CSV table of C-alpha atoms in Angstrom, one decimal:
chain,number,residue,atom,x,y,z
K,368,MET,CA,25.4,25.2,-5.5
K,369,ILE,CA,22.8,23.1,-7.7
K,370,THR,CA,22.2,25.0,-11.5
K,371,PRO,CA,18.0,25.0,-12.9
K,372,ALA,CA,19.7,22.5,-15.5
K,373,GLU,CA,21.2,20.1,-13.1
K,374,PHE,CA,18.1,20.8,-10.5
K,375,VAL,CA,16.2,17.5,-12.6
K,376,PRO,CA,18.7,15.2,-13.5
K,377,GLU,CA,20.2,15.0,-10.8
K,378,TRP,CA,16.5,14.4,-8.3
K,379,GLU,CA,15.6,11.9,-11.1
K,380,LEU,CA,19.3,9.9,-10.5
K,381,TRP,CA,18.0,9.8,-6.4
K,382,HIS,CA,15.0,9.0,-7.0
K,383,ALA,CA,16.0,6.1,-9.3
K,384,ARG,CA,18.1,5.2,-6.2
K,385,ARG,CA,15.8,5.1,-3.8
K,386,GLN,CA,13.3,2.5,-6.0
K,387,THR,CA,16.5,0.5,-6.1
K,388,SER,CA,17.2,0.7,-2.6
K,389,VAL,CA,14.2,-0.3,-1.0
K,390,ALA,CA,14.0,-3.9,-2.8
K,391,ALA,CA,18.0,-4.0,-2.3
K,392,GLN,CA,19.4,-6.4,0.3
K,393,HIS,CA,18.4,-5.4,4.0
K,394,GLY,CA,16.3,-3.2,2.2
K,395,PRO,CA,12.8,-2.5,4.0
K,396,LEU,CA,10.7,-4.1,1.7
K,397,THR,CA,12.6,-7.5,2.4
K,398,LEU,CA,12.1,-6.9,6.4
K,399,THR,CA,9.4,-9.6,7.3
K,400,GLY,CA,9.2,-9.7,11.2
K,401,THR,CA,10.3,-7.9,13.8
K,402,HIS,CA,10.1,-10.6,17.5
K,403,TRP,CA,10.4,-8.8,20.0
K,404,LEU,CA,12.0,-10.8,23.3
K,405,LEU,CA,9.6,-10.0,25.8
K,406,TYR,CA,8.3,-13.2,27.6
K,407,GLY,CA,11.2,-15.8,27.5
K,408,ASP,CA,11.9,-17.9,24.7
K,409,THR,CA,10.7,-16.9,21.5
K,410,VAL,CA,10.4,-19.0,18.1
K,411,ILE,CA,10.7,-17.3,14.3
K,412,ASP,CA,8.7,-19.3,11.7
K,413,GLY,CA,11.2,-20.4,9.0
K,414,VAL,CA,14.3,-19.9,11.2
K,415,PRO,CA,16.0,-22.7,13.2
K,416,GLY,CA,16.5,-22.0,17.2
K,417,THR,CA,14.6,-20.9,19.9
K,418,TRP,CA,15.8,-16.8,21.0
K,419,ARG,CA,15.0,-14.9,24.5
K,420,ALA,CA,16.6,-11.4,26.3
K,421,GLU,CA,19.6,-12.2,28.7
K,422,ASP,CA,21.3,-9.7,30.5
K,423,GLY,CA,21.1,-6.9,27.5
K,424,LYS,CA,21.9,-9.4,24.9
K,425,VAL,CA,20.4,-12.0,22.7
K,426,ARG,CA,20.4,-16.1,23.8
K,427,LEU,CA,20.3,-18.8,20.4
K,428,THR,CA,20.0,-21.9,21.5
K,429,GLY,CA,19.7,-25.1,19.1
K,430,GLY,CA,20.3,-22.6,15.8
K,431,GLU,CA,21.5,-25.5,13.7
K,432,GLY,CA,21.7,-24.4,10.4
K,433,LEU,CA,22.7,-20.8,11.3
K,434,THR,CA,25.9,-19.1,10.2
K,435,GLY,CA,27.6,-16.2,11.2
K,436,ASP,CA,29.2,-13.0,9.2
K,437,ASP,CA,32.0,-15.3,8.8
K,438,GLY,CA,30.2,-18.1,7.7
K,439,GLN,CA,31.3,-20.5,10.7
K,440,ALA,CA,28.1,-22.5,11.6
K,441,VAL,CA,26.4,-20.8,15.0
K,442,SER,CA,24.0,-23.2,16.2
K,443,GLU,CA,24.1,-21.3,20.3
K,444,GLY,CA,25.2,-18.2,21.9
K,445,LEU,CA,24.7,-14.8,23.1
K,446,PHE,CA,24.6,-12.0,21.1
K,447,GLY,CA,25.2,-7.9,21.3
K,448,VAL,CA,23.0,-5.5,19.7
K,449,HIS,CA,23.2,-4.9,15.9
K,450,GLU,CA,24.9,-8.6,15.2
K,451,TRP,CA,24.1,-10.4,11.7
K,452,LEU,CA,23.3,-14.2,11.7
K,453,HIS,CA,21.9,-16.3,8.6
K,454,HIS,CA,19.6,-18.6,7.5
K,455,GLY,CA,20.4,-19.7,3.7
K,456,ASP,CA,20.0,-16.0,1.8
K,457,VAL,CA,17.5,-15.0,5.4
K,458,ASP,CA,19.2,-12.4,7.7
K,459,LEU,CA,18.9,-11.8,11.2
K,460,LEU,CA,19.5,-8.8,12.7
K,461,THR,CA,19.6,-8.4,17.2
K,462,ILE,CA,18.2,-4.9,17.4
K,463,GLN,CA,17.3,-2.8,20.8
K,464,ARG,CA,14.5,0.1,21.6
K,465,GLY,CA,14.5,1.2,24.6
K,466,ASP,CA,15.1,-1.7,27.2
K,467,ASP,CA,13.7,-4.1,24.5
K,468,LEU,CA,16.0,-6.5,21.9
K,469,ALA,CA,14.4,-7.9,19.5
K,470,VAL,CA,15.4,-10.1,16.0
K,471,ARG,CA,14.5,-8.7,12.5
K,472,VAL,CA,14.3,-11.0,10.1
K,473,TYR,CA,14.8,-9.5,6.0
K,474,ASP,CA,13.8,-12.5,3.4
K,475,PRO,CA,14.9,-11.0,-0.1
K,476,HIS,CA,12.5,-13.2,-1.9
K,477,ALA,CA,9.6,-11.9,0.6
K,478,ASP,CA,6.6,-11.1,-1.2
K,479,ALA,CA,6.6,-7.4,-0.9
K,480,VAL,CA,10.1,-7.5,-2.9
K,481,ALA,CA,8.2,-9.1,-5.8
K,482,ARG,CA,4.9,-6.9,-5.9
K,483,PHE,CA,6.8,-4.0,-5.7
K,484,THR,CA,6.1,-1.7,-8.6
K,485,ARG,CA,7.3,2.0,-7.9
K,486,ILE,CA,7.6,4.7,-5.2
K,487,ASP,CA,5.2,7.7,-6.3
K,488,ALA,CA,6.1,11.4,-5.8
K,489,PHE,CA,5.4,14.9,-6.9
K,490,ALA,CA,7.1,16.0,-9.8
K,491,PRO,CA,10.2,17.7,-8.8
K,492,ASP,CA,9.8,21.6,-8.0
K,493,PRO,CA,12.9,24.1,-7.2
K,494,ARG,CA,10.2,26.1,-5.4
K,495,TRP,CA,10.7,23.5,-2.6
K,496,ARG,CA,14.8,23.6,-1.7
K,497,VAL,CA,13.5,26.1,1.2
K,498,GLU,CA,16.2,28.4,3.0
K,499,ALA,CA,15.8,27.1,7.0
K,500,GLU,CA,17.8,28.4,9.8
K,501,PHE,CA,19.3,25.6,12.2
K,502,VAL,CA,19.8,26.0,15.6
K,503,PRO,CA,21.8,23.4,17.3
K,504,ALA,CA,19.5,22.2,20.8
K,505,GLY,CA,21.0,22.4,24.1
K,506,ASP,CA,22.8,19.4,26.1
K,507,ASP,CA,19.5,18.5,27.9
K,508,GLU,CA,16.8,19.6,25.3
K,509,SER,CA,14.3,16.0,24.4
K,510,VAL,CA,11.3,15.5,22.5
K,511,HIS,CA,8.8,13.0,23.7
K,512,ILE,CA,7.7,10.6,20.7
K,513,ALA,CA,5.0,8.0,19.5
K,514,HIS,CA,5.6,4.8,16.8
K,515,SER,CA,3.8,3.9,14.7
K,516,ASN,CA,2.6,0.0,14.4
K,517,THR,CA,3.2,-0.1,18.1
K,518,ALA,CA,2.0,1.8,21.5
K,519,ARG,CA,5.6,2.8,22.4
K,520,GLU,CA,6.7,5.5,23.3
K,521,GLU,CA,10.2,7.6,24.0
K,522,ASP,CA,11.8,10.5,24.7
K,523,TYR,CA,14.7,11.4,22.4
K,524,PRO,CA,17.4,13.5,21.9
K,525,VAL,CA,16.4,16.4,20.2
K,526,PHE,CA,19.7,17.6,17.6
K,527,GLY,CA,18.3,20.6,16.7
K,528,THR,CA,15.9,23.2,14.9
K,529,PHE,CA,15.0,24.3,11.9
K,530,VAL,CA,13.1,27.8,11.3
K,531,PHE,CA,11.7,28.5,8.0
K,532,GLU,CA,8.4,30.0,6.3
K,533,VAL,CA,6.4,28.7,3.2
K,534,ASP,CA,4.2,31.1,1.6
K,535,GLY,CA,4.6,33.7,4.8
K,536,ARG,CA,3.9,31.5,7.0
K,537,ARG,CA,6.5,30.0,9.9
K,538,ALA,CA,7.2,26.9,10.4
K,539,GLU,CA,9.9,25.5,13.4
K,540,VAL,CA,10.9,21.6,13.0
K,541,VAL,CA,12.5,20.0,15.3
K,542,ALA,CA,14.9,17.4,14.4
K,543,LEU,CA,16.9,14.0,15.3
K,544,HIS,CA,20.1,13.3,14.8
K,545,SER,CA,20.1,10.8,11.6
K,546,GLY,CA,23.5,8.9,12.8
K,547,ALA,CA,25.8,10.5,10.0
K,548,GLU,CA,28.1,12.7,10.9
K,549,ASN,CA,26.2,16.7,11.3
K,550,GLY,CA,23.5,14.6,9.9
K,551,ALA,CA,19.4,16.1,11.0
K,552,GLN,CA,16.2,13.7,10.5
K,553,LEU,CA,13.2,15.6,9.9
K,554,THR,CA,10.1,13.3,10.5
K,555,PHE,CA,6.7,15.7,9.6
K,556,ARG,CA,3.5,16.0,8.4
K,557,ASP,CA,1.7,18.5,6.2
K,558,GLY,CA,-1.4,19.0,4.2
K,559,THR,CA,-1.2,16.2,1.9
K,560,SER,CA,-0.4,13.9,4.4
K,561,GLY,CA,-3.1,10.9,4.7
K,562,ARG,CA,-4.4,12.2,1.1
K,563,GLU,CA,-1.9,12.4,-1.8
K,564,SER,CA,1.2,11.5,0.8
K,565,TYR,CA,1.4,8.8,3.0
K,566,GLY,CA,0.2,9.1,6.4
K,567,ALA,CA,2.2,8.4,9.2
K,568,ALA,CA,5.0,11.0,8.3
K,569,ARG,CA,7.7,11.5,6.1
K,570,PHE,CA,11.5,11.7,6.5
K,571,LEU,CA,14.2,14.5,5.1
K,572,PHE,CA,17.5,13.8,5.8
K,573,VAL,CA,19.8,17.2,5.9
K,574,THR,CA,23.5,18.2,6.7
K,575,ALA,CA,23.3,20.7,9.6
K,576,PRO,CA,26.2,23.7,10.5
K,577,PRO,CA,27.3,22.3,14.0
K,578,ALA,CA,27.4,25.6,15.5
K,579,GLY,CA,24.2,26.8,13.5
K,580,GLY,CA,23.4,28.9,10.3
K,581,PRO,CA,21.4,28.9,7.2
K,582,VAL,CA,20.2,25.3,5.1
K,583,VAL,CA,18.8,24.7,2.4
K,584,LEU,CA,15.8,22.2,3.0
K,585,ASP,CA,14.6,20.1,-0.2
K,586,PHE,CA,11.5,18.7,0.4
K,587,ASN,CA,11.9,17.4,-3.5
K,588,ARG,CA,14.1,14.9,-1.5
K,589,ALA,CA,11.3,14.3,1.1
K,590,GLN,CA,11.2,10.2,1.7
K,591,LEU,CA,8.7,7.4,2.8
K,592,PRO,CA,9.3,5.9,6.4
K,593,PRO,CA,10.6,1.8,6.3
K,594,CYS,CA,7.2,1.3,7.6
K,595,ALA,CA,6.0,2.8,4.5
K,596,PHE,CA,7.1,-0.7,3.2
K,597,SER,CA,6.8,-2.9,6.0
K,598,ASP,CA,4.3,-3.1,9.1
K,599,ALA,CA,7.4,-5.1,10.6
K,600,PHE,CA,9.2,-1.3,11.3
K,601,VAL,CA,8.7,0.5,14.2
K,602,CYS,CA,9.1,4.3,12.9
K,603,PRO,CA,9.1,7.8,14.8
K,604,LEU,CA,5.9,9.8,14.5
K,605,PRO,CA,6.0,13.5,14.4
K,606,PRO,CA,5.8,15.6,17.5
K,607,PRO,CA,3.0,18.2,17.6
K,608,GLY,CA,5.5,20.8,16.6
K,609,ASN,CA,6.1,18.9,13.4
K,610,VAL,CA,2.7,18.9,11.9
K,611,LEU,CA,2.8,21.1,9.4
K,612,PRO,CA,-0.2,23.6,9.0
K,613,PHE,CA,0.1,23.8,5.0
K,614,ARG,CA,0.9,21.6,2.0
K,615,ILE,CA,3.6,20.5,1.1
K,616,GLU,CA,3.6,19.0,-2.4
K,617,ALA,CA,7.5,17.8,-3.1
K,618,GLY,CA,9.0,14.2,-2.5
K,619,GLU,CA,7.8,10.9,-2.3
K,620,GLN,CA,4.0,10.2,-2.0
K,621,GLN,CA,3.0,6.3,-1.7
K,622,ALA,CA,4.8,3.0,-2.4
K,623,ILE,CA,2.5,1.5,-5.2
K,624,SER,CA,2.8,-3.0,-5.2
K,625,GLU,CA,0.7,-5.1,-7.6
K,626,ASN,CA,-2.4,-6.7,-5.7
């Protein structure tokens, strides 16, 4: 249980770490491109070789100058999802979304890293530590979700629902699995979205009790999605029920960069 004396220093430490992480290796500011392998051979600017989707994997041909995680040269081969290759300081990651494969390019020297100055955020306020009730989802429960920077839409399994009130107004927010153990990801908009805070959505990550029960939603730790830092990210947008009819004046607002 966090005490009032600990609340602001702990938030300031979290905020400082967030600002460091977005510009660190593989942070969202370093993503310079997501190259979808939809139409046969694909060439990626500044990276040797050609890339194509083949039998659910990524085929590389003519990649002289690339290395694997073990430092050995890799000029060709067939790679599964979430494998890393390297071209000097530039890292490449194979990913899959639905049935589609892509190669992401992370460059620590990207212009976005050099121009980044800070993440603006609302002042931390204990009022925005909200008591909620977590209700786990049924086995077959899903939600249809659109995405930023693309026409892509997908059905995702629902991890559960959080029910809470703000100033007497009830909200019931659907969460996806965050990938962490017992981890929930809430994707939401509120009355500040597109005004004081990033318009597409904000994320809140929470640990939820597997059997359901009370949870504290600390909206002071609501964060910008990766697509707020790079247009090369495809981020899930909130389902209709996650567009809140009130303002949440807490958490991250905008990424600020020099022109």
